[in-house]
PDB file of C-alpha atoms and ligand atoms in Angstrom:
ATOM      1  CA  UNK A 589     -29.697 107.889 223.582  1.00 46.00           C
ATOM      2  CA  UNK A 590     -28.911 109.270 219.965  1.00 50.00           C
ATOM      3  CA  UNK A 591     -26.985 111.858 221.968  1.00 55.00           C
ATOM      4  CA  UNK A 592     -24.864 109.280 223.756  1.00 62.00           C
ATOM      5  CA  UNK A 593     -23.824 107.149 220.433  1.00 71.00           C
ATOM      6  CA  UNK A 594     -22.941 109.629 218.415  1.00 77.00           C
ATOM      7  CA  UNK A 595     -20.495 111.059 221.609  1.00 69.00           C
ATOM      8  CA  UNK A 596     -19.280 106.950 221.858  1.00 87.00           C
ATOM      9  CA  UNK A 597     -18.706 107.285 218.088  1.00 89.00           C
ATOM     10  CA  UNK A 598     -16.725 110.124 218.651  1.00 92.00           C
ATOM     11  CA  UNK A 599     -14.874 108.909 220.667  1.00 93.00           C
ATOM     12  CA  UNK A 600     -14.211 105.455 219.150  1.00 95.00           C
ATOM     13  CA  UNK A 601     -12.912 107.298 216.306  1.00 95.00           C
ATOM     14  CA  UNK A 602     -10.389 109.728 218.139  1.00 96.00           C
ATOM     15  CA  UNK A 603      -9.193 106.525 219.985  1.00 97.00           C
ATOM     16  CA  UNK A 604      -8.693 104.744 216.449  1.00 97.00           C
ATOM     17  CA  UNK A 605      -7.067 107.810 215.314  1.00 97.00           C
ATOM     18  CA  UNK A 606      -4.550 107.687 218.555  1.00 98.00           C
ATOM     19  CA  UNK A 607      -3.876 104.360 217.891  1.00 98.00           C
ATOM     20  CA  UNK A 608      -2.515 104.840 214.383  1.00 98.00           C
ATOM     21  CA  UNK A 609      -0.511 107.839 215.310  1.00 98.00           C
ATOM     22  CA  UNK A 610       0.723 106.279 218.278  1.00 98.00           C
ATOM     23  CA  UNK A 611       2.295 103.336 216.007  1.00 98.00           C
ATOM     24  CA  UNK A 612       3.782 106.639 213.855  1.00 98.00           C
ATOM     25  CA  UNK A 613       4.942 107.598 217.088  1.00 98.00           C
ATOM     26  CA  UNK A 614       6.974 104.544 218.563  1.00 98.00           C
ATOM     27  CA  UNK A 615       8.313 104.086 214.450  1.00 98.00           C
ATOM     28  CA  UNK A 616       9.930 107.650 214.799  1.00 98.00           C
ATOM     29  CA  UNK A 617      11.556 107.373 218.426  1.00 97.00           C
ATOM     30  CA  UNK A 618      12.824 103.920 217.429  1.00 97.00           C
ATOM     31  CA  UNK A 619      10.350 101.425 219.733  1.00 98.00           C
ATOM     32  CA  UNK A 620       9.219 100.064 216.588  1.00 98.00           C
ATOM     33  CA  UNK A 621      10.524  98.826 213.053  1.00 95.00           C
ATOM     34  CA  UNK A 622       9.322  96.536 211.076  1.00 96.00           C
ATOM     35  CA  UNK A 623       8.721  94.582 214.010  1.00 95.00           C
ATOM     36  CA  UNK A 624       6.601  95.180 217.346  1.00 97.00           C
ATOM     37  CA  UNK A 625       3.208  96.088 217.792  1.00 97.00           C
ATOM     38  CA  UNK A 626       0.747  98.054 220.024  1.00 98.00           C
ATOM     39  CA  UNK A 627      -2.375  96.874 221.079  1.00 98.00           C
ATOM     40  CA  UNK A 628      -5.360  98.705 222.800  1.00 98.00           C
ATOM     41  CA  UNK A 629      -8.407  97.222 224.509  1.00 98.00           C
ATOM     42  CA  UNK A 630     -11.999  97.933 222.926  1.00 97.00           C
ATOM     43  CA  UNK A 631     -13.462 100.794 224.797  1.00 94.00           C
ATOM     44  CA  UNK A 632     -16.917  99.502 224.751  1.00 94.00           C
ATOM     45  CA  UNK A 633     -16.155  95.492 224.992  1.00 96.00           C
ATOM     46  CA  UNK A 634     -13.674  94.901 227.210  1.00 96.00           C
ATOM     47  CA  UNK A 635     -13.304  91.505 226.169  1.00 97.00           C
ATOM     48  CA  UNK A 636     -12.225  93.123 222.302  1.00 98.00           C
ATOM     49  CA  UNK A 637      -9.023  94.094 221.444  1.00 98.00           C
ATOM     50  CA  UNK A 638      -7.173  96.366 218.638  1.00 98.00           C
ATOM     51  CA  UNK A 639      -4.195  95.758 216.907  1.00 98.00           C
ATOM     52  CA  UNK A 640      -3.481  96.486 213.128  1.00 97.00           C
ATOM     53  CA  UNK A 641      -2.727  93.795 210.319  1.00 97.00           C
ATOM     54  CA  UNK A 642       0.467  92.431 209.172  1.00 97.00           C
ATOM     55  CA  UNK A 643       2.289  95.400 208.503  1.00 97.00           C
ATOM     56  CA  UNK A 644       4.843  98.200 209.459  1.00 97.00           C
ATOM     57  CA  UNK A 645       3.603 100.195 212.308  1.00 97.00           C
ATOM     58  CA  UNK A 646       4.696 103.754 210.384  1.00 97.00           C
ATOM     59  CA  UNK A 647       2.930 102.610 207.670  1.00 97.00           C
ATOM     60  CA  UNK A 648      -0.627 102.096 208.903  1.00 97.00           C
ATOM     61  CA  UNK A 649      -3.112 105.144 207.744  1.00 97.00           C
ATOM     62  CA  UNK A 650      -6.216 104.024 208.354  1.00 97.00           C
ATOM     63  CA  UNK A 651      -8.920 101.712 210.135  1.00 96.00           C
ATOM     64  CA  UNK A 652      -8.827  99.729 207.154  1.00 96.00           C
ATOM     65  CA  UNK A 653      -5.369  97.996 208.861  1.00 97.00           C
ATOM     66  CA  UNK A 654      -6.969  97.453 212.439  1.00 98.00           C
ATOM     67  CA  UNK A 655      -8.462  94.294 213.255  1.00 98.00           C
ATOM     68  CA  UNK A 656     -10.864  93.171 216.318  1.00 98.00           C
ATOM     69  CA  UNK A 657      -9.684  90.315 218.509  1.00 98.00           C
ATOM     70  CA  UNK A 658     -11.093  88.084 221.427  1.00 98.00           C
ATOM     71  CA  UNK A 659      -8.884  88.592 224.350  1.00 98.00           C
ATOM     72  CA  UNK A 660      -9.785  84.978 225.437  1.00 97.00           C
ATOM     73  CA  UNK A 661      -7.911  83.864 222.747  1.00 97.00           C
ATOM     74  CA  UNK A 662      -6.269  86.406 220.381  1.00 97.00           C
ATOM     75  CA  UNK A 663      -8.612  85.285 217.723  1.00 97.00           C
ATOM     76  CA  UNK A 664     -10.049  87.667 215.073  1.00 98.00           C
ATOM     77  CA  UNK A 665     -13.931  88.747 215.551  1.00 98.00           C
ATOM     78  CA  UNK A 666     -14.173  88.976 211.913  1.00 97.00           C
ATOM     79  CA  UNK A 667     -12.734  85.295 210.856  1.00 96.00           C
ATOM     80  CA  UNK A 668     -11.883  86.468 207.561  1.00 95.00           C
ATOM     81  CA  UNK A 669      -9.973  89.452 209.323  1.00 95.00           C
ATOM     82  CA  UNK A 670      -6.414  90.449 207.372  1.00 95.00           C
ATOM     83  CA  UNK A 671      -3.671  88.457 208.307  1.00 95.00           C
ATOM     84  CA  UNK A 672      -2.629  89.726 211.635  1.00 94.00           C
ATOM     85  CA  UNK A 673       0.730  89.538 213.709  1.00 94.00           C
ATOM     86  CA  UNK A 674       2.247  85.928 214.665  1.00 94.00           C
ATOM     87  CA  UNK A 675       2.687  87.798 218.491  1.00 96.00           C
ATOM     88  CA  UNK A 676      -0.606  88.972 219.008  1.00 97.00           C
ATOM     89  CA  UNK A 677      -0.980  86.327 222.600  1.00 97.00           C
ATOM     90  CA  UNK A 678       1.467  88.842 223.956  1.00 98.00           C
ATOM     91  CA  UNK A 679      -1.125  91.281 223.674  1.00 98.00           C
ATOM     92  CA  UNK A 680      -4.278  89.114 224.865  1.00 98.00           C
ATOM     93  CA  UNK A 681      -2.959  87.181 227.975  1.00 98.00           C
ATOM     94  CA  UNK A 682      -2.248  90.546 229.708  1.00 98.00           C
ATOM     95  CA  UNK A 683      -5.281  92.043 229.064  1.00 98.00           C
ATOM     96  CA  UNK A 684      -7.169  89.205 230.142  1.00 98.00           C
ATOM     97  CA  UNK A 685      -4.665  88.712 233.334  1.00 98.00           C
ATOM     98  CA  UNK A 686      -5.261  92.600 234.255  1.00 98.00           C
ATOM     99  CA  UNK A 687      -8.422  94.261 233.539  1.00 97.00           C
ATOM    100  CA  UNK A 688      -7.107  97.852 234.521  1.00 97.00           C
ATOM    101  CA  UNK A 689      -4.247  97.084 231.631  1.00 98.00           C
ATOM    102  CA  UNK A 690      -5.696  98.689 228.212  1.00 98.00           C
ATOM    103  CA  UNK A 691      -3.018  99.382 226.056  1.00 98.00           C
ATOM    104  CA  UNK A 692       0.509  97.293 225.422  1.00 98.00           C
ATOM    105  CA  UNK A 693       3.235  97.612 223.154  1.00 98.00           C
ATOM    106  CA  UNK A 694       5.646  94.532 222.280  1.00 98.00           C
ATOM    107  CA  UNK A 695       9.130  96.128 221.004  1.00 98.00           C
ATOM    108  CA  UNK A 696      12.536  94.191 219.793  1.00 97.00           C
ATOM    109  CA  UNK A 697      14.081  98.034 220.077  1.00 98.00           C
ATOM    110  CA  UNK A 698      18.304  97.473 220.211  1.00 97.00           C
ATOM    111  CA  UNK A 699      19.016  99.951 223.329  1.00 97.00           C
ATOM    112  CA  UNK A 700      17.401  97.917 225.381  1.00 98.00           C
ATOM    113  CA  UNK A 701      18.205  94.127 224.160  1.00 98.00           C
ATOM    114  CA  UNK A 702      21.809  93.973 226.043  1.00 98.00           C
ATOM    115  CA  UNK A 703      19.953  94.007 229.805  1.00 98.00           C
ATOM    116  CA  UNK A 704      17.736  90.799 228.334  1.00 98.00           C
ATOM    117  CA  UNK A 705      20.881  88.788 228.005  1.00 98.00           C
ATOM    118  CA  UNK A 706      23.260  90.296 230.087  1.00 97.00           C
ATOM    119  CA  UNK A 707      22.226  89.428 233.465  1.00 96.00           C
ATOM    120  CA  UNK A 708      22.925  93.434 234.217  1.00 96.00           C
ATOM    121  CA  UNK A 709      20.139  94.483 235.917  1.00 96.00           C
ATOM    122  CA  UNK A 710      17.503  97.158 234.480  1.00 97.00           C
ATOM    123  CA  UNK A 711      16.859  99.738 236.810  1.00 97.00           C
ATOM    124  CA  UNK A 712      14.839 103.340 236.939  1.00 97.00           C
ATOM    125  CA  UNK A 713      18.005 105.878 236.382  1.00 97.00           C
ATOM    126  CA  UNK A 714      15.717 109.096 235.665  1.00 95.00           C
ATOM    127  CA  UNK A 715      12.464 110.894 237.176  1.00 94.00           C
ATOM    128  CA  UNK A 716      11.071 110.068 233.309  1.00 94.00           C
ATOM    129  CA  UNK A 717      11.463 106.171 234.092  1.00 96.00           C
ATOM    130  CA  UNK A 718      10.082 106.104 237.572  1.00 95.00           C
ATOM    131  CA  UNK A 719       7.638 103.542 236.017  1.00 96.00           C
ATOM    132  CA  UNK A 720      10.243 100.655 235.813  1.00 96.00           C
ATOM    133  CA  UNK A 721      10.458  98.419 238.842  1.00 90.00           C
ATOM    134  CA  UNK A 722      13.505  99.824 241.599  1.00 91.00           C
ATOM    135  CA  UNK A 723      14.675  96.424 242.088  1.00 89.00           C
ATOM    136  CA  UNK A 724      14.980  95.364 238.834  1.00 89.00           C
ATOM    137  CA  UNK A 725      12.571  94.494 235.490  1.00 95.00           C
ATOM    138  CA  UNK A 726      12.096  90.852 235.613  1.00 97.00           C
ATOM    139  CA  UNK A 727      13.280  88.735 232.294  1.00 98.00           C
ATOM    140  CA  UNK A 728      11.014  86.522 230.508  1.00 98.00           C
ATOM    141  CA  UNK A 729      13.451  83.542 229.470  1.00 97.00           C
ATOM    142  CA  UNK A 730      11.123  81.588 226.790  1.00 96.00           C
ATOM    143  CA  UNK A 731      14.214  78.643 226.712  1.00 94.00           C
ATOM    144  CA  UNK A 732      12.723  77.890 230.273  1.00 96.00           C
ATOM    145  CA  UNK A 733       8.882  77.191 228.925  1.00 95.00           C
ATOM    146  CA  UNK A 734       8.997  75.665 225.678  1.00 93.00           C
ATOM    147  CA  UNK A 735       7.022  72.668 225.375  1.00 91.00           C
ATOM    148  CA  UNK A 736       7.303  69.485 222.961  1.00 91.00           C
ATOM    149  CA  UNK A 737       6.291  70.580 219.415  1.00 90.00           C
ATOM    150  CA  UNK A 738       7.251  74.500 219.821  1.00 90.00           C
ATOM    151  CA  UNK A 739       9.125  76.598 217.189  1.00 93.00           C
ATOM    152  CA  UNK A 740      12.054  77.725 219.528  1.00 92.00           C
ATOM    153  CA  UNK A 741      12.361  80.818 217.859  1.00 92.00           C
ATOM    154  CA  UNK A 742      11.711  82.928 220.737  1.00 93.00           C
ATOM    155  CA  UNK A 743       8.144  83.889 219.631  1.00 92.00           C
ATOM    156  CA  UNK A 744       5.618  84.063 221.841  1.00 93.00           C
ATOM    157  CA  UNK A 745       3.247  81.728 219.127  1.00 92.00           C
ATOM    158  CA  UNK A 746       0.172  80.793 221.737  1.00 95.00           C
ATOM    159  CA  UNK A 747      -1.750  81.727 224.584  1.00 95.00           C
ATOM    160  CA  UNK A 748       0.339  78.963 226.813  1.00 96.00           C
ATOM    161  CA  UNK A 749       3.587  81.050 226.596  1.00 97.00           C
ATOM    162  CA  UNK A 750       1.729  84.377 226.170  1.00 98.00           C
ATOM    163  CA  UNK A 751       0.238  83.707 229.667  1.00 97.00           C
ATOM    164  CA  UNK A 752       3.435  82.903 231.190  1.00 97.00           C
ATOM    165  CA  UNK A 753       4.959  86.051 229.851  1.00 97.00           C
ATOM    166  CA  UNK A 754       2.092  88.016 231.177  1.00 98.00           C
ATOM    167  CA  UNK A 755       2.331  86.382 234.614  1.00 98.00           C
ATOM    168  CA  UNK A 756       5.723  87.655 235.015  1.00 98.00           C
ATOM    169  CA  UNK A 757       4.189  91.283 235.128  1.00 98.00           C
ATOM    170  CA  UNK A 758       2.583  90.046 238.988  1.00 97.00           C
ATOM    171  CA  UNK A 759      -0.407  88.476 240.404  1.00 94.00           C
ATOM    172  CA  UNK A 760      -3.893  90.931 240.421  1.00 92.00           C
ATOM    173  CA  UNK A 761      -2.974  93.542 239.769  1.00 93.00           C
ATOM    174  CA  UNK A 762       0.449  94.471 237.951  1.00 96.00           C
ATOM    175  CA  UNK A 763       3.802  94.879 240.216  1.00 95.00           C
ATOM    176  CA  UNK A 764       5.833  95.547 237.036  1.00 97.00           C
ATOM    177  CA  UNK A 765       5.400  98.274 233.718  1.00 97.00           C
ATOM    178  CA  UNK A 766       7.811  96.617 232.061  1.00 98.00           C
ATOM    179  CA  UNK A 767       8.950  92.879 231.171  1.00 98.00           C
ATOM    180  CA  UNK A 768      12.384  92.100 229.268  1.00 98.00           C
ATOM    181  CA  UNK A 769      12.499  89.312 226.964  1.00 98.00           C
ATOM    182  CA  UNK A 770      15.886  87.129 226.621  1.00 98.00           C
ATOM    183  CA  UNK A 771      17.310  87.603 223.141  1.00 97.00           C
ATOM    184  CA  UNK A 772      13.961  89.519 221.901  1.00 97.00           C
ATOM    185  CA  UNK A 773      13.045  92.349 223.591  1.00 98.00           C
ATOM    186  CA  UNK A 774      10.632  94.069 225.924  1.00 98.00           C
ATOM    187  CA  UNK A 775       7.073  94.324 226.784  1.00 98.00           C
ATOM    188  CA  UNK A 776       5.278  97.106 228.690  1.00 98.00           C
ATOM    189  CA  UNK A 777       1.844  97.453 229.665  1.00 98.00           C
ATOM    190  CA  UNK A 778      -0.302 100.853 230.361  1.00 97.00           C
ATOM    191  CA  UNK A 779      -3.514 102.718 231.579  1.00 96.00           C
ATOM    192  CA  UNK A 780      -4.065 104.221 227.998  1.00 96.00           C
ATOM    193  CA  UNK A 781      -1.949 104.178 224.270  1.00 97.00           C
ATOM    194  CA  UNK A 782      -0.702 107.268 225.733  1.00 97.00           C
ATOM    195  CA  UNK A 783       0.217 106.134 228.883  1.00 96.00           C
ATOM    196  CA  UNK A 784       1.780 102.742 227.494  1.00 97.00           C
ATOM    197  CA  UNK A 785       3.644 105.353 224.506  1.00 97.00           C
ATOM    198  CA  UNK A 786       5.042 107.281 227.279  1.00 97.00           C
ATOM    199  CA  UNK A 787       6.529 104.200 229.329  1.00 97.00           C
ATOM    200  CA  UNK A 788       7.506 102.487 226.242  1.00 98.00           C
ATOM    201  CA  UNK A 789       9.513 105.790 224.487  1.00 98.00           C
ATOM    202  CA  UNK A 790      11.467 106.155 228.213  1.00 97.00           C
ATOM    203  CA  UNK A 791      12.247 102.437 228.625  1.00 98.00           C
ATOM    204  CA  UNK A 792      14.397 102.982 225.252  1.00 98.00           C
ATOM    205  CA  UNK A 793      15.720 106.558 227.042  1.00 98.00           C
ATOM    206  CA  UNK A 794      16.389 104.537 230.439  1.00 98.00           C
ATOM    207  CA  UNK A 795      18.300 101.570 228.456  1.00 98.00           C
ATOM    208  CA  UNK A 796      20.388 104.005 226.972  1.00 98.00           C
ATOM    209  CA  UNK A 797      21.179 106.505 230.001  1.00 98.00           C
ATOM    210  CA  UNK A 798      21.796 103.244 231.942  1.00 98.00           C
ATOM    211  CA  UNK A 799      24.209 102.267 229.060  1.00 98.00           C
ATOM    212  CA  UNK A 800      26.263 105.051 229.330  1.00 97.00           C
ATOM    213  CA  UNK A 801      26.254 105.811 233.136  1.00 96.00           C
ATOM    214  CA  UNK A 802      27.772 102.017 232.923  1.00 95.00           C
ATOM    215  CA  UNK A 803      30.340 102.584 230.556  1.00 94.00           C
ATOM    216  CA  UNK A 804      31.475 106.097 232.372  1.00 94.00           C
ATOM    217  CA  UNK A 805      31.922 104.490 235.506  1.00 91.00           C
ATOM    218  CA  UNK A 806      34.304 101.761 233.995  1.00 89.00           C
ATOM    219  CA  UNK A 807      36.344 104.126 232.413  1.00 90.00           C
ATOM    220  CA  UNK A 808      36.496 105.998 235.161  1.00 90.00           C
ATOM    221  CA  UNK A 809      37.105 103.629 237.922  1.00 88.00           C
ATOM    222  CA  UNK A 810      38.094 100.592 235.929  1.00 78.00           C
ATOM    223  CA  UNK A 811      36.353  97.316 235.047  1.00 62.00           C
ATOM    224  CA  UNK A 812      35.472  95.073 236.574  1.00 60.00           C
ATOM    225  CA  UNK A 813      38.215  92.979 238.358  1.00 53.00           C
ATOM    226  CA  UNK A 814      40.337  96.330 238.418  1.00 54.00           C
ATOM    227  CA  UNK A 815      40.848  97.054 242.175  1.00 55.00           C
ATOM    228  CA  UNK A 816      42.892  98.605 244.105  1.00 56.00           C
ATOM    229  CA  UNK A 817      44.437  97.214 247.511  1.00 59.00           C
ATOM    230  CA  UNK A 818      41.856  94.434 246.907  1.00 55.00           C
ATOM    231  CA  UNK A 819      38.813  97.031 247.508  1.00 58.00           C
ATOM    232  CA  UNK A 820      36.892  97.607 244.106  1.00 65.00           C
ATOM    233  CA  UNK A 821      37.143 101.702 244.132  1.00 73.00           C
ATOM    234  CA  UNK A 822      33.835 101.961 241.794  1.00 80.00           C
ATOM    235  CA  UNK A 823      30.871 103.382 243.601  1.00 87.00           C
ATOM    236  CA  UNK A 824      27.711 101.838 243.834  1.00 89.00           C
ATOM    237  CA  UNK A 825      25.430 103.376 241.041  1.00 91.00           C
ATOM    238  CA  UNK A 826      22.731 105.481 242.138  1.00 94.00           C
ATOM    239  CA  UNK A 827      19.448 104.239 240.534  1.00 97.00           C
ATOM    240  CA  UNK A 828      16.077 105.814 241.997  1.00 96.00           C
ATOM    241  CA  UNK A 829      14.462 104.203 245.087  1.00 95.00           C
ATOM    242  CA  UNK A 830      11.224 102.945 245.290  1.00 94.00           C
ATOM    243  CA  UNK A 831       9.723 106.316 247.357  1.00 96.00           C
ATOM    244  CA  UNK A 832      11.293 108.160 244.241  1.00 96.00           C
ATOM    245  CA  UNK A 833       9.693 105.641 241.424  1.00 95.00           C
ATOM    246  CA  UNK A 834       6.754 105.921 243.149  1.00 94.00           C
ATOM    247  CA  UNK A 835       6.279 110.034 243.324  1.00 94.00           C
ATOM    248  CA  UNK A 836       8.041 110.083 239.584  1.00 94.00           C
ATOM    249  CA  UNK A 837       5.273 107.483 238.047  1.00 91.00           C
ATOM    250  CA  UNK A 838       2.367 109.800 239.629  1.00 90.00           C
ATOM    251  CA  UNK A 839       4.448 113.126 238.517  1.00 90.00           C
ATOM    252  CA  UNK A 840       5.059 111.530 234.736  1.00 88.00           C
ATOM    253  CA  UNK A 841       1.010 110.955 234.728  1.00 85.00           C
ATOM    254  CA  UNK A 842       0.095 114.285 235.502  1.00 88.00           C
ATOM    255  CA  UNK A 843       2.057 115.406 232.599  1.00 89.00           C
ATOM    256  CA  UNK A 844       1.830 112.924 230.447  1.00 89.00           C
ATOM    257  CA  UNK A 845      -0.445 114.937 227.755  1.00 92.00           C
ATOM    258  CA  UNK A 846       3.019 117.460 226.979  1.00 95.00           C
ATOM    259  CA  UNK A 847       5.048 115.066 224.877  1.00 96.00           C
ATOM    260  CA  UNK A 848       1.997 112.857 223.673  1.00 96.00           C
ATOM    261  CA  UNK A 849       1.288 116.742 221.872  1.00 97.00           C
ATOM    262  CA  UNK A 850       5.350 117.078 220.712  1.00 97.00           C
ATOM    263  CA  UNK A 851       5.373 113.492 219.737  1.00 98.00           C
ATOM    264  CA  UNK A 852       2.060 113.915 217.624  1.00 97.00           C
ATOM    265  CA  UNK A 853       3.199 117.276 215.908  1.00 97.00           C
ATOM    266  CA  UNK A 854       6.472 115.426 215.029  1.00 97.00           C
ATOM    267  CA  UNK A 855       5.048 112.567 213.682  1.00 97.00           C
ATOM    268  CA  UNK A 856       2.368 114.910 211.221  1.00 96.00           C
ATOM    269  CA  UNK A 857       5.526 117.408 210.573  1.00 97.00           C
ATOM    270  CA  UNK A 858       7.911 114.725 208.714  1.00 95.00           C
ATOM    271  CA  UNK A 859       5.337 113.788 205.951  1.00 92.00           C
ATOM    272  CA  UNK A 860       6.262 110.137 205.950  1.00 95.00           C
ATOM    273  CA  UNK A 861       3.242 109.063 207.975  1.00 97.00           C
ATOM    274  CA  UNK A 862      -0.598 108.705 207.186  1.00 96.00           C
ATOM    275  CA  UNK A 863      -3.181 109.114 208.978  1.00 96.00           C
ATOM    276  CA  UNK A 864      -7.037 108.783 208.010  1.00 95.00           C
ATOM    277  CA  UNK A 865      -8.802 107.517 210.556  1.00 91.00           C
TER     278      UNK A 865
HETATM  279 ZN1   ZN B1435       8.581  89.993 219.248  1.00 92.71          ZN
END
């Protein structure tokens, strides 16, 4: 018993000690500034969750900044917890929609606003992004479920919107990784912080591939409305198919553990970052 304790205290403490250099992480490849958040479900109470207080993700060093919530309601175990984040419902309603779900990051990264207002499809352009949908990601638009008395400042402030976000990830279990926000940003759920790092660090890549690959092909071939004997010359673009997203996702999780080691030695090689735990 003794024996088993000490080996869960172990391991609580490497996964606090994940957490706070996965935030160092997403700071340094641009998923997070000021703004954003990770969160990671309790490994011995699933109904706990972890996020840190109110501050900068590349500036938490310790467990002194991570706080214990109630995924019923996003509310602190401790009630005289730090101040946490305004967002944290993001966080709760899918965990509690999808117990398999343990870790989540929230990010208002740039690369990948322009597909949340756009109406450009996001789709999977590389084997590293086989996690995002090969349709498309589906777009949370929070104008469409704002109630009488919310702040329509695109926030997700409650477990009411928070839910409806989550539900646009699919019904028992997950059909989507990732969920763009109109005029916001993204959210993208995972197995594990390093899982969810992974997915969230190549939705950023994807947006940005994507970006370009659009661009090239209208300089190329001409905007849109340029054709040529009334036949639009541009070729359709060549996104991966769902057989390819598929083998990719289960080919990116058998190697996930190679850049979670480059991103960690980056992250403790700059000397900006912290970490105590
Ligand atoms: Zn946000």
């Amino acid at each position: 018993m003794a024996t088993s304790t000490t080996t869960d205290d172990a391991q609580l403490r490497q996964l606090l000690r994940d957490f706070i250099s996965a935030c160092h992480i997403l700071h340094h490849h641009r998923v997070l500034d000021a703004f954003g958040h990770l969160s990671v479900r309790h490994p011995r109470y699933a109904d706990r969750f972890i996020m840190s207080r109110y501050i900068a993700p590349g500036t938490i060093s310790s467990e002194r900044d991570l706080i214990e919530y109630w995924v019923d309601d996003a509310e602190p175990v401790n009630p005289s917890a730090s101040k946490g984040y305004t967002e944290r419902c993001i966080h709760s309603e899918i965990l509690k929609r999808f117990k398999d779900v343990h870790a989540v990051v929230h990010s208002h990264a740039e690369a990948v606003m322009p597909y949340t207002i756009s109406g450009v499809p996001f789709r999977p352009c590389s084997h590293m992004a086989g996690f995002l949908s090969s349709t498309s990601c589906p777009v949370f638009d929070i104008g469409d479920h704002y109630e009488a008395g919310d702040r329509k400042d695109m926030l997700v402030r409650n477990t009411r919107l928070g839910g409806v976000l989550a539900s646009y990830f699919g019904e028992g279990e997950p059909a989507h990784s990732v969920v763009l926000m109109r005029g916001h940003g993204f959210t993208v759920q995972g197995s594990s912080i390093m899982d969810v790092v992974l997915r969230a660090v190549y939705t950023l890549q994807n947006a940005s591939v994507q970006t370009t690959a659009l661009l090239t092909q209208a300089a190329y071939f001409g905007g849109p409305g340029v054709r040529s004997g009334g036949i639009d010359e541009r070729p359709e673009m060549h996104y991966l198919t769902q057989e390819e997203t598929e083998a990719t996702t289960e080919m990116s999780r058998r190697s996930a553990g190679r850049p979670w080691r480059l991103w960690l030695r980056e992250v403790e090689a700059t000397g900006m970052y912290v970490n105590a735990a």
